[in-house]
Amino acid sequence: MRRALPATQLIFAALTALVLHNHSGSLADCRMFLAALALIEAVYLIRIYREPRRCAALSVITSLILIILFTWELAAVNLKIANPILLPPPDEVFEVFADCRALMLKGVFSSLTLLGFSMSSALISGVVLGLAVGRVPFLRDIFLPVAKVLSPVPPIIYSPYAVAVMPTFRSAAALIIILGIFWPTFMGIINRVAAMDRRIADSARALGLSPREMIFRVMLPYLFPGIMSGLHVTLSTSFLLLTMAEMMGASSGLGYFIKNYSDYANYTNVIAGIILIGVVVSLLNALLSFAEKRLVRWKE
């Protein structure tokens, strides 16, 4: 019975979309909207197949998404109670994914390239320096208070100075993301190293491990699960910083896509860009969860 629910939802979604779509007599005009509904159902089917115990929760989430889309279509098309400029019909919004697919793909590639470089640089430097400082009490007493002061500072505050100092806007955006990720990572690694059970370190020393072996065979495996768990928050923070940085004056990227069209009051494309960002972040989080399950098997 539960497995039959998605098919019923899909049929209901398709029929409702066709009935509500009263401003065009062509099925082709709402093809992307129907494709989006089919994709939602496909994702739902895959998830309940892989996680049947979450069937009820996934059904509620999927139903809520469909209700939002139907209410949106009803308000924008049939009842006409929404401003057509600020809230265009969903079929027009989803059609943007077909009309602007090349520009969107270019923006996704540009954003992910910048995000990958900045996030990896911040994480690697934060982990390496955090390990070095956390192992030495003297250095910890010096740098931990500094990290506690700088970590809560919103990195977007650095943007005017970064734009003035860095040679290109892209490098300025990378610096903002790195600063936003480095200090929390640096402080977190120092605290984890300081909280490490002394018996683990003493046992490793009793085995005659060298400092290199101590780091790679004891400390990094000890810290790795915590680093992987924190990557979800780090990813969300990084994407937030990325989007804000790209909206300040970039010439490409997802943030630029939204800012560029909002300047011309093209809110159809703006809403499409917002949806695209949500999809990209969701896919990255799903990929991260998949990697975490494979790399940190003992958490299962």
Coordinates of C-alpha atoms in Angstrom, one line a residue:
M1 CA 0.0 0.0 0.0
R2 CA 2.8 2.4 0.9
R3 CA 4.7 1.6 -2.3
A4 CA 1.6 2.4 -4.3
L5 CA 1.4 5.9 -2.9
P6 CA 4.1 7.5 -5.1
A7 CA 2.3 6.3 -8.3
T8 CA -0.9 7.8 -7.1
Q9 CA 0.8 11.0 -6.2
L10 CA 2.5 11.2 -9.6
I11 CA -0.8 10.7 -11.4
F12 CA -2.5 13.3 -9.2
A13 CA 0.3 15.7 -9.7
A14 CA 0.3 15.4 -13.5
L15 CA -3.5 15.7 -13.8
T16 CA -3.6 18.7 -11.4
A17 CA -0.8 20.4 -13.3
L18 CA -2.7 20.0 -16.6
V19 CA -6.0 21.2 -15.1
L20 CA -4.5 24.2 -13.4
H21 CA -2.4 25.2 -16.4
N22 CA -5.2 27.3 -18.0
H23 CA -3.1 30.0 -19.6
S24 CA -1.8 27.7 -22.3
G25 CA -3.3 25.0 -24.4
S26 CA 0.0 23.3 -25.2
L27 CA 1.4 20.5 -23.1
A28 CA 4.9 21.5 -24.2
D29 CA 4.6 24.8 -22.3
C30 CA 4.6 22.9 -19.0
R31 CA 7.0 20.1 -19.9
M32 CA 9.7 21.2 -17.4
F33 CA 7.1 21.6 -14.6
L34 CA 5.9 18.0 -15.2
A35 CA 9.5 16.8 -15.5
A36 CA 10.2 18.4 -12.1
L37 CA 7.2 16.6 -10.6
A38 CA 8.3 13.3 -12.1
L39 CA 11.8 13.8 -10.8
I40 CA 10.5 14.4 -7.3
E41 CA 8.6 11.2 -7.4
A42 CA 11.6 9.3 -8.8
V43 CA 13.7 10.5 -5.9
Y44 CA 11.0 9.5 -3.5
L45 CA 10.8 6.0 -5.0
I46 CA 14.6 5.6 -4.8
R47 CA 14.7 6.7 -1.2
I48 CA 11.9 4.5 0.1
Y49 CA 13.4 1.5 -1.8
R50 CA 16.8 2.1 -0.1
E51 CA 15.3 3.2 3.3
P52 CA 11.9 1.6 3.7
R53 CA 11.7 2.4 7.4
R54 CA 11.6 6.1 6.5
C55 CA 8.7 5.6 4.1
A56 CA 6.2 7.5 6.2
A57 CA 8.4 10.5 6.8
L58 CA 9.4 10.6 3.1
S59 CA 5.8 10.5 2.1
V60 CA 5.0 13.5 4.2
I61 CA 7.9 15.5 2.8
T62 CA 7.0 14.6 -0.8
S63 CA 3.4 15.5 -0.2
L64 CA 4.3 18.8 1.3
I65 CA 6.5 19.7 -1.7
L66 CA 3.7 18.8 -4.1
I67 CA 1.2 20.8 -2.0
I68 CA 3.5 23.8 -2.2
L69 CA 3.8 23.5 -6.0
F70 CA 0.1 23.1 -6.5
T71 CA -0.7 26.1 -4.2
W72 CA 1.9 28.1 -6.1
E73 CA 0.3 27.2 -9.4
L74 CA -3.2 27.9 -8.1
A75 CA -2.3 31.3 -6.7
A76 CA -0.3 32.4 -9.7
V77 CA -2.5 31.1 -12.5
N78 CA -6.1 30.3 -11.5
L79 CA -6.9 32.6 -8.6
K80 CA -4.4 35.3 -9.8
I81 CA -3.9 36.5 -6.2
A82 CA -0.1 36.7 -6.5
N83 CA 1.8 39.4 -8.3
P84 CA 2.8 37.9 -11.7
I85 CA 6.2 39.6 -11.6
L86 CA 7.2 38.7 -8.0
L87 CA 5.6 35.2 -8.1
P88 CA 5.5 33.9 -11.7
P89 CA 3.8 30.6 -12.5
P90 CA 5.9 27.5 -11.6
D91 CA 5.8 26.2 -15.2
E92 CA 7.5 29.4 -16.3
V93 CA 10.1 29.1 -13.6
F94 CA 11.0 25.5 -14.4
E95 CA 11.1 26.4 -18.1
V96 CA 14.1 28.5 -17.2
F97 CA 16.1 25.3 -16.6
A98 CA 15.7 24.5 -20.3
D99 CA 16.1 28.0 -21.7
C100 CA 19.1 28.9 -19.6
R101 CA 20.7 25.5 -19.1
A102 CA 24.0 26.5 -20.6
L103 CA 24.4 29.5 -18.4
M104 CA 23.2 27.5 -15.3
L105 CA 25.7 24.7 -16.0
K106 CA 28.5 27.3 -16.4
G107 CA 27.4 28.9 -13.1
V108 CA 27.4 25.5 -11.3
F109 CA 30.8 24.6 -12.6
S110 CA 32.3 28.1 -11.7
S111 CA 30.8 27.9 -8.2
L112 CA 31.8 24.3 -7.5
T113 CA 35.4 25.0 -8.7
L114 CA 35.7 28.0 -6.4
L115 CA 34.0 26.2 -3.5
G116 CA 36.2 23.1 -3.9
F117 CA 39.5 25.1 -3.9
S118 CA 38.5 27.3 -1.0
M119 CA 36.9 24.6 1.1
S120 CA 39.8 22.2 0.7
S121 CA 42.4 24.9 1.3
A122 CA 40.7 25.9 4.5
L123 CA 40.1 22.4 5.8
I124 CA 43.6 21.2 5.1
S125 CA 45.3 24.2 6.6
G126 CA 42.9 24.2 9.6
V127 CA 43.5 20.5 10.3
V128 CA 47.3 20.6 9.8
L129 CA 47.8 23.8 11.9
G130 CA 45.3 22.7 14.5
L131 CA 47.2 19.4 15.0
A132 CA 50.5 21.2 15.3
V133 CA 49.1 23.7 17.8
G134 CA 46.9 21.3 19.7
R135 CA 49.8 19.0 20.5
V136 CA 51.9 21.7 22.1
P137 CA 50.3 23.3 25.3
F138 CA 52.4 26.4 24.9
L139 CA 51.2 27.1 21.4
R140 CA 47.7 26.1 22.4
D141 CA 47.6 28.8 25.1
I142 CA 48.7 31.4 22.5
F143 CA 46.6 30.6 19.5
L144 CA 43.4 29.2 21.0
P145 CA 42.3 32.6 22.4
V146 CA 43.0 34.2 19.1
A147 CA 40.8 31.5 17.3
K148 CA 38.0 32.1 19.8
V149 CA 38.0 35.8 19.0
L150 CA 38.2 35.5 15.2
S151 CA 36.0 32.4 14.7
P152 CA 32.6 34.1 15.5
V153 CA 33.4 37.1 13.3
P154 CA 31.2 37.0 10.1
P155 CA 33.7 36.6 7.3
I156 CA 31.6 38.7 4.9
I157 CA 32.8 41.7 7.0
Y158 CA 36.2 41.1 5.4
S159 CA 34.8 41.6 1.9
P160 CA 35.5 45.3 1.3
Y161 CA 39.1 44.8 2.4
A162 CA 39.5 41.5 0.5
V163 CA 38.2 43.1 -2.7
A164 CA 40.7 46.0 -2.3
V165 CA 43.7 43.9 -1.5
M166 CA 43.3 40.8 -3.7
P167 CA 44.2 41.0 -7.4
T168 CA 40.9 39.6 -8.7
F169 CA 37.4 39.3 -7.4
R170 CA 37.6 35.6 -7.6
S171 CA 40.6 35.5 -5.3
A172 CA 38.8 37.8 -2.9
A173 CA 35.8 35.5 -2.9
A174 CA 38.1 32.6 -2.2
L175 CA 39.8 34.4 0.7
I176 CA 36.4 35.2 2.3
I177 CA 35.4 31.5 2.1
I178 CA 38.7 30.4 3.4
L179 CA 38.6 32.7 6.4
G180 CA 35.0 31.7 7.2
I181 CA 36.0 28.0 7.3
F182 CA 39.6 28.1 8.6
W183 CA 39.1 29.6 12.0
P184 CA 36.2 27.3 13.2
T185 CA 38.1 24.3 11.8
F186 CA 41.3 25.4 13.4
M187 CA 39.7 25.9 16.8
G188 CA 37.7 22.7 16.6
I189 CA 40.8 20.6 15.9
I190 CA 42.8 22.2 18.7
N191 CA 39.9 21.4 21.1
R192 CA 39.6 17.8 19.9
V193 CA 43.4 17.2 20.2
A194 CA 43.4 18.7 23.7
A195 CA 40.4 16.5 24.7
M196 CA 42.0 13.4 23.4
D197 CA 42.3 10.6 26.0
R198 CA 45.9 10.7 27.4
R199 CA 45.9 6.9 27.6
I200 CA 45.7 6.7 23.8
A201 CA 48.8 8.9 23.4
D202 CA 50.6 7.1 26.3
S203 CA 49.9 3.7 24.7
A204 CA 51.2 4.9 21.4
R205 CA 54.4 6.2 22.9
A206 CA 54.9 2.9 24.8
L207 CA 54.8 1.2 21.4
G208 CA 57.7 3.4 20.3
L209 CA 55.8 5.2 17.5
S210 CA 57.6 8.1 15.9
P211 CA 56.0 11.6 15.8
R212 CA 55.0 10.9 12.1
E213 CA 53.4 7.6 13.0
M214 CA 51.7 9.2 16.0
I215 CA 50.0 11.8 13.7
F216 CA 49.0 9.5 10.8
R217 CA 48.2 6.3 12.7
V218 CA 46.8 7.6 15.9
M219 CA 45.7 11.2 15.9
L220 CA 44.2 11.5 12.3
P221 CA 42.2 8.3 12.6
Y222 CA 41.0 9.6 16.0
L223 CA 39.9 13.0 14.6
F224 CA 38.6 11.8 11.2
P225 CA 35.0 10.8 12.3
G226 CA 34.6 14.2 13.9
I227 CA 35.9 16.0 10.8
M228 CA 33.5 14.0 8.5
S229 CA 30.6 14.8 10.8
G230 CA 31.3 18.5 10.8
L231 CA 31.6 18.6 7.0
H232 CA 27.8 18.9 6.6
V233 CA 27.8 22.2 8.6
T234 CA 31.1 23.3 6.8
L235 CA 29.5 22.6 3.4
S236 CA 26.4 24.7 4.2
T237 CA 28.5 27.5 5.6
S238 CA 30.8 27.4 2.6
F239 CA 28.0 27.6 0.1
L240 CA 26.4 30.5 2.0
L241 CA 29.7 32.4 1.9
L242 CA 30.2 31.4 -1.7
T243 CA 26.8 32.8 -2.8
M244 CA 27.2 36.0 -0.8
A245 CA 30.6 36.5 -2.3
E246 CA 29.5 35.9 -5.8
M247 CA 26.6 38.4 -5.4
M248 CA 29.1 41.2 -4.7
G249 CA 30.5 41.6 -8.2
A250 CA 31.4 38.3 -9.7
S251 CA 31.0 37.6 -13.5
S252 CA 30.0 34.0 -13.1
G253 CA 28.6 31.5 -10.6
L254 CA 25.2 30.8 -9.0
G255 CA 25.2 33.9 -6.8
Y256 CA 26.0 36.0 -9.9
F257 CA 23.1 34.4 -11.8
I258 CA 20.6 35.4 -9.1
K259 CA 22.1 38.9 -8.6
N260 CA 22.3 39.6 -12.3
Y261 CA 18.6 38.8 -13.0
S262 CA 17.4 40.5 -9.8
D263 CA 19.0 43.8 -11.1
Y264 CA 16.6 43.5 -14.1
A265 CA 13.6 42.5 -11.9
N266 CA 13.5 39.1 -13.8
Y267 CA 12.2 37.2 -10.8
T268 CA 11.3 34.2 -12.9
N269 CA 15.1 33.5 -13.3
V270 CA 15.8 34.5 -9.8
I271 CA 13.5 31.9 -8.3
A272 CA 14.9 29.3 -10.7
G273 CA 18.4 30.2 -9.5
I274 CA 17.3 29.8 -5.9
I275 CA 15.8 26.4 -6.7
L276 CA 19.0 25.4 -8.5
I277 CA 21.1 26.3 -5.4
G278 CA 18.9 24.2 -3.2
V279 CA 19.2 21.2 -5.6
V280 CA 23.0 21.6 -5.8
V281 CA 23.4 21.8 -2.0
S282 CA 21.1 18.8 -1.5
L283 CA 23.2 16.8 -4.0
L284 CA 26.4 17.7 -2.3
N285 CA 25.1 16.8 1.1
A286 CA 23.9 13.4 -0.3
L287 CA 27.3 12.8 -1.8
L288 CA 28.9 13.7 1.5
S289 CA 26.6 11.3 3.4
F290 CA 27.5 8.6 0.9
A291 CA 31.2 9.2 1.4
E292 CA 30.8 9.3 5.2
K293 CA 29.1 5.9 5.2
R294 CA 31.9 4.4 3.1
L295 CA 34.8 6.0 5.0
V296 CA 33.5 5.9 8.5
R297 CA 31.9 2.4 8.5
W298 CA 32.2 1.9 12.3
K299 CA 29.6 4.6 12.9
E300 CA 26.9 2.4 11.3

